[in-house]
Short mmCIF file of C-alpha atoms and ligand atoms in Angstrom, two decimals:
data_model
loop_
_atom_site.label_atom_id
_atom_site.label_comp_id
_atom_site.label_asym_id
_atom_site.label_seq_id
_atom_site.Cartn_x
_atom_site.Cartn_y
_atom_site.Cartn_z
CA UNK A 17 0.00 0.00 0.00
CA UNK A 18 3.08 2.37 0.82
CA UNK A 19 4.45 1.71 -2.46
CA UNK A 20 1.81 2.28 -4.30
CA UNK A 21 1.29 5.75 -2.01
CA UNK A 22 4.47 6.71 -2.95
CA UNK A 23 4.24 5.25 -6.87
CA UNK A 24 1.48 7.72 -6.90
CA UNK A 25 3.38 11.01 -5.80
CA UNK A 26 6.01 9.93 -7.86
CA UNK A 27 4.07 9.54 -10.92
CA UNK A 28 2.40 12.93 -9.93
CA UNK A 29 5.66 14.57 -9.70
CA UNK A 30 4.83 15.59 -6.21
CA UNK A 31 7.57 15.11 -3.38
CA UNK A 32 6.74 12.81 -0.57
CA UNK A 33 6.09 14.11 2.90
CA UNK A 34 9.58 15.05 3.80
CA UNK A 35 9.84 16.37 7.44
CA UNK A 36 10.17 19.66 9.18
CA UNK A 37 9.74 22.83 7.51
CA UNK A 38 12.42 25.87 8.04
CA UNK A 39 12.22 29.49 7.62
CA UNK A 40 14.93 31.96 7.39
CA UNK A 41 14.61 35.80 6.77
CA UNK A 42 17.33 38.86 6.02
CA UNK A 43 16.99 42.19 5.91
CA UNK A 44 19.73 43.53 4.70
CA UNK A 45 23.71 43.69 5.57
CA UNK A 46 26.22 46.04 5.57
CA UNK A 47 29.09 47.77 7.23
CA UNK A 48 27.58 50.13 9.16
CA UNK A 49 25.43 47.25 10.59
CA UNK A 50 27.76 47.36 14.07
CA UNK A 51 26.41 47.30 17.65
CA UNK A 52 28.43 50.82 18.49
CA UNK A 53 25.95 52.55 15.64
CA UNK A 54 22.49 51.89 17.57
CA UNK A 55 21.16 52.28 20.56
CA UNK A 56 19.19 49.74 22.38
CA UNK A 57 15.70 50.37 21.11
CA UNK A 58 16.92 50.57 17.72
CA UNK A 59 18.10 47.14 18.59
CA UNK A 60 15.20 46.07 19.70
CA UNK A 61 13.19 47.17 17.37
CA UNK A 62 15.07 45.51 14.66
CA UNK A 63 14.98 42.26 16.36
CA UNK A 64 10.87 42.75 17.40
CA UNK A 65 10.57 43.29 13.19
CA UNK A 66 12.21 40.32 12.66
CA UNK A 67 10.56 38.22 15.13
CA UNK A 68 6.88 39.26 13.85
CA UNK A 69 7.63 38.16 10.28
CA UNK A 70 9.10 34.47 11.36
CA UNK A 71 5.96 34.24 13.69
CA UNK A 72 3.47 34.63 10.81
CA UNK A 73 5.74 32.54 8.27
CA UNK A 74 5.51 29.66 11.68
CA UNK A 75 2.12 30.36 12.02
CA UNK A 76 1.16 29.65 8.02
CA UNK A 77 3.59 26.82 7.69
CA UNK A 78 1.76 25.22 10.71
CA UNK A 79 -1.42 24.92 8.98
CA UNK A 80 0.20 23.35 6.19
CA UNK A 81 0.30 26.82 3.85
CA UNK A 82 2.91 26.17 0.46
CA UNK A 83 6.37 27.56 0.80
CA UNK A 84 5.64 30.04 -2.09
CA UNK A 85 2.51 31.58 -0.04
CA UNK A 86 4.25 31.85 2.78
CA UNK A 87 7.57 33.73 1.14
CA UNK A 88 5.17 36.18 -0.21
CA UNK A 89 2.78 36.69 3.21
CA UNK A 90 6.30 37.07 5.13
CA UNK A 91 7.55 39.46 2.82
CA UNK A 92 4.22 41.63 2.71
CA UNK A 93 4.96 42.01 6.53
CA UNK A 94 8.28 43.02 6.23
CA UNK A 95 7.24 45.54 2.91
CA UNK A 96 4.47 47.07 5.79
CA UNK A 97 7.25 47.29 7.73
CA UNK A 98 9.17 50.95 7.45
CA UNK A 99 12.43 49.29 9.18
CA UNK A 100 13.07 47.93 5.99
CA UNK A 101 14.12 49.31 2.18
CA UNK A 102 11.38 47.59 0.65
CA UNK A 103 7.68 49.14 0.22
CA UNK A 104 6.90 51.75 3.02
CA UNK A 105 10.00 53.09 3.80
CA UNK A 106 11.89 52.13 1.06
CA UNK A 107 14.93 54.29 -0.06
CA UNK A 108 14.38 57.14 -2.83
CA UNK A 109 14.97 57.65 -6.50
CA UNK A 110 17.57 60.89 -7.54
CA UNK A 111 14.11 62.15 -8.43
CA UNK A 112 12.51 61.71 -4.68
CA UNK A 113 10.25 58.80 -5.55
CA UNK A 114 10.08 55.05 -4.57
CA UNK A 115 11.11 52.46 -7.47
CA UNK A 116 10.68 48.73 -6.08
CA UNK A 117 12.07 45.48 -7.35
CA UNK A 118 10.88 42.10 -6.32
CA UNK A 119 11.04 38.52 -7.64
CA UNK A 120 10.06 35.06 -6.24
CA UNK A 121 10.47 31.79 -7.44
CA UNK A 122 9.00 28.29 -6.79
CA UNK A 123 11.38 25.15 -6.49
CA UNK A 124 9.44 22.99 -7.13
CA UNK A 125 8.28 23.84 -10.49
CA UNK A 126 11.20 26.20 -11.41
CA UNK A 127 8.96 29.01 -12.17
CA UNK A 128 9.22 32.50 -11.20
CA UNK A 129 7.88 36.32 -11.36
CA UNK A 130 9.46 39.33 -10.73
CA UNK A 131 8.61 43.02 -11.05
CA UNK A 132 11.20 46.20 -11.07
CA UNK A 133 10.48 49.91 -11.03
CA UNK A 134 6.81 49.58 -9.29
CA UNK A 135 5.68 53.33 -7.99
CA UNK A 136 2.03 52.44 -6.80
CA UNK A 137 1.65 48.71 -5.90
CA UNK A 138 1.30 48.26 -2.01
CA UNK A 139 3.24 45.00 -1.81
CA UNK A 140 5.49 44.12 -5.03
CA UNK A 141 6.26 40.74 -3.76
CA UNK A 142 2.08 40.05 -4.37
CA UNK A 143 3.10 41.56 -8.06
CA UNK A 144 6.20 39.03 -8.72
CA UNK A 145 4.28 36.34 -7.10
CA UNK A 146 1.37 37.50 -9.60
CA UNK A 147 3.72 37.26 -12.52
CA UNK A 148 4.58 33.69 -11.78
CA UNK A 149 0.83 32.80 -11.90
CA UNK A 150 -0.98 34.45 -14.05
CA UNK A 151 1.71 35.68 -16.81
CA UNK A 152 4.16 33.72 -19.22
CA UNK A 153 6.64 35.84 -19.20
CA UNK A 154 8.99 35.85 -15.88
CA UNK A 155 10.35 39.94 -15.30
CA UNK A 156 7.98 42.98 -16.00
CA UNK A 157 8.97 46.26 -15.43
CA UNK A 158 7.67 50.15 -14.68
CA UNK A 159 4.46 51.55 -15.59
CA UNK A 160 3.78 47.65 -17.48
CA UNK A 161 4.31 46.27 -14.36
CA UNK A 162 1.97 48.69 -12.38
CA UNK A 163 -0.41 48.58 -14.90
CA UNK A 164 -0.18 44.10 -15.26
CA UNK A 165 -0.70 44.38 -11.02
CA UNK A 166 -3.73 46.25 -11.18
CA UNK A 167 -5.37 44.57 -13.75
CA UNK A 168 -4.51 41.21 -11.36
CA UNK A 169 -6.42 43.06 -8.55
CA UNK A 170 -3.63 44.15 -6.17
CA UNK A 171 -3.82 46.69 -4.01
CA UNK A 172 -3.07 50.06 -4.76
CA UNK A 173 -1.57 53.15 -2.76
CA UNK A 174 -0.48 56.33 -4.12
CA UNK A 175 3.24 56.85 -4.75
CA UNK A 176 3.32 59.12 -1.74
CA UNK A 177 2.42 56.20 0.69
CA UNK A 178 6.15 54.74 0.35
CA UNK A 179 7.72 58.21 1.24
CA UNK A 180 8.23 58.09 5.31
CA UNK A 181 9.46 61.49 6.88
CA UNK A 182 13.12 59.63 7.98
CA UNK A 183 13.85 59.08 4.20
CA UNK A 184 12.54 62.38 2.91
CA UNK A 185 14.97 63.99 5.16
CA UNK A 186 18.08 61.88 3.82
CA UNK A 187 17.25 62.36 0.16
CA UNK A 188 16.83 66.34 1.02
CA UNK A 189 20.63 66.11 2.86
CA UNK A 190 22.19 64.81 -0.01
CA UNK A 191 20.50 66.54 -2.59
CA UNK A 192 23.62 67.38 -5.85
CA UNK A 193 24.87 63.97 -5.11
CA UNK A 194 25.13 62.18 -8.49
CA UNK A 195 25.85 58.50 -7.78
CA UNK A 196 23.25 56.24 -6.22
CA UNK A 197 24.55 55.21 -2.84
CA UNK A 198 24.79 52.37 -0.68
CA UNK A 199 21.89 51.90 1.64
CA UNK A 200 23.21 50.41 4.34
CA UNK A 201 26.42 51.81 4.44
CA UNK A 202 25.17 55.13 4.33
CA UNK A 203 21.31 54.59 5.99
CA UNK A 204 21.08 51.53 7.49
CA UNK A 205 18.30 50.24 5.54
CA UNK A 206 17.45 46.91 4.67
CA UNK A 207 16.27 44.71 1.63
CA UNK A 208 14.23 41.77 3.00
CA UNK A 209 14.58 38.19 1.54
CA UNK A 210 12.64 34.92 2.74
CA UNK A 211 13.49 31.73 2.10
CA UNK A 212 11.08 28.50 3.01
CA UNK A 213 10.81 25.14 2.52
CA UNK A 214 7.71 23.66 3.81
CA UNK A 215 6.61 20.26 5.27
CA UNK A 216 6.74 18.53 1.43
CA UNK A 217 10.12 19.97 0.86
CA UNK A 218 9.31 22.56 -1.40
CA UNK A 219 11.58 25.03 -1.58
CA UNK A 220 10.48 29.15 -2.38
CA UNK A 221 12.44 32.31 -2.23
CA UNK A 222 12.22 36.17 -2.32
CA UNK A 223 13.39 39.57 -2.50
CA UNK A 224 11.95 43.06 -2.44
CA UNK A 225 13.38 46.11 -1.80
CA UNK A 226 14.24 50.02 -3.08
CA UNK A 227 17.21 49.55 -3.99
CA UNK A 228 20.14 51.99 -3.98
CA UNK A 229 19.38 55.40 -2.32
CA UNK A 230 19.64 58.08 -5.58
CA UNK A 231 19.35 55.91 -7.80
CA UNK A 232 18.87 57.40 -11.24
CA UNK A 233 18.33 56.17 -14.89
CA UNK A 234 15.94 53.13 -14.34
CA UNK A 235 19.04 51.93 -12.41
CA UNK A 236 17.72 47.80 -11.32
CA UNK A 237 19.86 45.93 -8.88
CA UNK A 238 19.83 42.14 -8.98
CA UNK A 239 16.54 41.71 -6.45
CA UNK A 240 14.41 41.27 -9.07
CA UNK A 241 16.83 39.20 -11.51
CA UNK A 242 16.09 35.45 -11.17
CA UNK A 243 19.63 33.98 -10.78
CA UNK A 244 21.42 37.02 -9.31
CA UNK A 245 19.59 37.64 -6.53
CA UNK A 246 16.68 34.90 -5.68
CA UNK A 247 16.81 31.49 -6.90
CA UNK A 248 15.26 28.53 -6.12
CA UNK A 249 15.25 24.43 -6.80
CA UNK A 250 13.72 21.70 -4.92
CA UNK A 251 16.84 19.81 -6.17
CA UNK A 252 19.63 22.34 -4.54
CA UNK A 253 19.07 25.46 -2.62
CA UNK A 254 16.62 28.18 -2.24
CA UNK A 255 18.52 31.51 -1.58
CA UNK A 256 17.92 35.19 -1.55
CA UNK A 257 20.35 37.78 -1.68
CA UNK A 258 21.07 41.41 -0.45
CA UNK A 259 23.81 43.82 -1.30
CA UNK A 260 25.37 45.70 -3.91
CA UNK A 261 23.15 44.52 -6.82
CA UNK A 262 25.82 45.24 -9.95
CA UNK A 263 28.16 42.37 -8.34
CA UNK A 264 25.58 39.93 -7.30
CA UNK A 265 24.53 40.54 -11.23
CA UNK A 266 27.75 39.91 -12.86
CA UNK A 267 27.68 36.79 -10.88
CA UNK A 268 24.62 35.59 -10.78
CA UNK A 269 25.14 34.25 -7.37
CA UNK A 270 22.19 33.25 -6.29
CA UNK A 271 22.24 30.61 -9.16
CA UNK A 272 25.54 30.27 -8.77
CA UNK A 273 25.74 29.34 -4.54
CA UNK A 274 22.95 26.34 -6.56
CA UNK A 275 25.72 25.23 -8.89
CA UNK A 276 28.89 24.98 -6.76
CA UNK A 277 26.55 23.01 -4.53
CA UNK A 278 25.22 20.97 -7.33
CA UNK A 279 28.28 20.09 -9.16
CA UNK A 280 31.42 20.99 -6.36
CA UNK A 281 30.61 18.34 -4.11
CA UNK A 282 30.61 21.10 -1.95
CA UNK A 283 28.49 21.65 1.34
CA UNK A 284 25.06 24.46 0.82
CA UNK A 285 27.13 26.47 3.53
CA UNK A 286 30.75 25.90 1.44
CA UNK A 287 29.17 27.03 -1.36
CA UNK A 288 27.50 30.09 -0.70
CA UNK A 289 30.85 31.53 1.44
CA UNK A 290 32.80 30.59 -1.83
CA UNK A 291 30.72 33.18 -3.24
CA UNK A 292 30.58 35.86 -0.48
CA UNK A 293 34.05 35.36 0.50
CA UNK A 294 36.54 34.47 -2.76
CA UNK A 295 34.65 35.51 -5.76
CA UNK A 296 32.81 38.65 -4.23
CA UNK A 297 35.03 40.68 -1.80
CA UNK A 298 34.66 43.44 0.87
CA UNK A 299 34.73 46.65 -1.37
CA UNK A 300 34.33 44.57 -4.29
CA UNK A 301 30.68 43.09 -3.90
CA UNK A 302 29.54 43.78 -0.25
CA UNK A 303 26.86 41.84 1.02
CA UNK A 304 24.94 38.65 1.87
CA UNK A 305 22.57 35.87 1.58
CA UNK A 306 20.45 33.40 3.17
CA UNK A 307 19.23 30.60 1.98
CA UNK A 308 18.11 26.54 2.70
CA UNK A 309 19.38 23.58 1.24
CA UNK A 310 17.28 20.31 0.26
CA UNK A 311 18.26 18.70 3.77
CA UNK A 312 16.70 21.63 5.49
CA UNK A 313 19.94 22.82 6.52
CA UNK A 314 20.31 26.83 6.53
CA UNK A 315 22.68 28.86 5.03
CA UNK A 316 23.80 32.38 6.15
CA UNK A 317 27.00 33.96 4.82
CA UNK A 318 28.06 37.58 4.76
CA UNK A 319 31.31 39.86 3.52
CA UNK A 320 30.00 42.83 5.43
CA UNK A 321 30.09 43.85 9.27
CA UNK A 322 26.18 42.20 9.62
CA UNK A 323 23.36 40.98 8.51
CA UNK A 324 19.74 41.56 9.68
CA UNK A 325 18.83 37.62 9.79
CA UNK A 326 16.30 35.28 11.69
CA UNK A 327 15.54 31.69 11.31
CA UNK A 328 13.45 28.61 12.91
CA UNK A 329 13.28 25.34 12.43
CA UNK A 330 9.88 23.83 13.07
CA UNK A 331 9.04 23.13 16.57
CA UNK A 332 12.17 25.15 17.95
CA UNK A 333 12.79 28.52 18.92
CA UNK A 334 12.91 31.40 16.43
CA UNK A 335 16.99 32.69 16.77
CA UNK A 336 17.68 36.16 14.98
CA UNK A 337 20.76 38.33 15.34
CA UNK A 338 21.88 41.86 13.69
CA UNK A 339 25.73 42.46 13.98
CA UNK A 340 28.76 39.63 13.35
CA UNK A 341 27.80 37.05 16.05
CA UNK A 342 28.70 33.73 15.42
CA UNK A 343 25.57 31.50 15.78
CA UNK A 344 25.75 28.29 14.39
N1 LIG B 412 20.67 44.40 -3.75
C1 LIG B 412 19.93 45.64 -3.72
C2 LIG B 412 20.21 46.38 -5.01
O1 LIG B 412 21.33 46.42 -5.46
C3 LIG B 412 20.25 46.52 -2.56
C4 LIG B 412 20.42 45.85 -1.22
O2 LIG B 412 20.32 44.64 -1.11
O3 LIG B 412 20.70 46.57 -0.24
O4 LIG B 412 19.29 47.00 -5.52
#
């Protein structure tokens, strides 16, 4: 009878029940991400933010919700969230507006949506996730993009709603500057990334964020570029990534953490500080990424001083940390 169970999910291309789901979250790293730079409430508040949006990932995996949903609901929460450079709060355009990226994609099928240069869509992780289900094509960008989200019923704000008071004062300070700028370096601020794989060991991941603050030109990091800086595979790794987009581009790393893991022999942790450590460098590619292997084993590896990150494994406690601590 067993066989013939599993003869069935086989033939339906469906994995078996495969254990304990894990969750892991980032939002953002960086060098200025050191304990001397906050105070405690700023500490605390980082570490409340990250808390809330592992609780309602635990709380949806729980009730048996697919790792794809529950990347997407987790990343709405930390969008919402004006801690973060993604949605509310998110960093501003040379021009003084918000531009988001997102992407997502589901390991278990391979597909995947993404969305860049969004100026009215409340959550653009509900617009790449509506790309991978109701679109053939996989990347769709500015006033398309808006325009493809509303007709798919999302929710829509004006452009002013992403604007908070904290980042209208940066932009105004460095008004004249010409390059876009590091965000974390500079502001502290966060992309957000989720990685999940659930109960049937599907694997999802996903970005959002603002990008670089002053950024100018249609200027698109590698958040919403499948390969560069979300990638996922039932068969490998799902991993998201955060940094300075132009080098996570040029080497697709995302995909890349996937192959060296694939085809190295290597372990998911190995591979991904390969990437962070030899082929990108401090100065040279600053950043990080988090990500979950097939086992269920998490990955976490960073080049900069720290990484906003929080993780649980089902039925243990939910672990997150800010600066350079060593935790595993
Ligand atoms: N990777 C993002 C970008 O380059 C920024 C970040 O992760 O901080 O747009």
């Amino acid at each position: 009878m067993l066989r013939l169970i599993f003869a069935l999910l086989f033939s339906l291309n469906l994995p078996a029940q495969s254990g304990n789901y894990q969750i892991i979250i980032h939002g953002g790293a960086g060098n200025g991400l050191k304990a001397e730079n906050y105070s405690e409430a700023q500490i605390a508040a980082f570490h409340h933010s990250l808390r809330r949006a592992i609780s309602i990932g635990d709380s949806a995996l729980q009730k048996g919700t697919a790792a794809i949903e529950v990347v997407s609901l987790v990343i709405q929460q930390l969008e919402n969230d004006s801690l973060f450079n993604a949605g509310k709060g998110a960093v501003l355009t040379y021009e003084g507006l918000a531009s988001l990226d997102a992407s997502i994609m589901d390991g278990n099928s391979g597909n995947a949506g993404a969305v860049a240069g969004l100026s009215c869509i409340k959550n653009p992780i509900t617009a790449a996730l509506a790309v991978l289900n109701n679109s053939p094509h996989v990347l769709l960008s500015g006033a398309g993009a808006d325009s493809f989200s509303l007709q798919n019923g999302l929710t829509q704000v004006d452009p002013s709603y992403f604007i908070t008071q904290r980042m209208k004062g940066i932009h105004e300070s460095i008004k004249g500057h010409q390059g876009a700028l590091d965000s974390i370096r500079d502001y502290k601020m966060g992309t957000v990334g989720c990685v999940v794989r659930d109960r049937l060991g599907n694997i999802a991941a996903g970005t959002s964020t603002g990008g670089m603050m002053n950024k100018r030109y249609g200027r698109i990091g590698d958040s919403p570029i499948i390969g560069a800086g979300t990638f996922a595979s039932n068969a490998t790794v799902g991993i998201s990534c955060t940094g300075h987009g132009e080098y996570f581009i040029r080497h697709a790393v995302a995909y890349q953490i996937s192959a060296r893991y694939e085809f190295q022999g290597l372990s998911s942790q190995e591979a991904a500080d390969t990437l962070l450590h030899e082929v990108l460098k401090p100065g040279a590619g600053d950043g990080g990424v988090i990500g979950i292997d097939k086992e269920g084993n998490f990955i976490i590896s960073f080049n900069t001083a720290g990484m906003l990150r929080a993780f649980q494994q089902e039925g243990e406690a939910v672990q997150s940390y800010i600066f350079g601590e060593l935790e595993k």
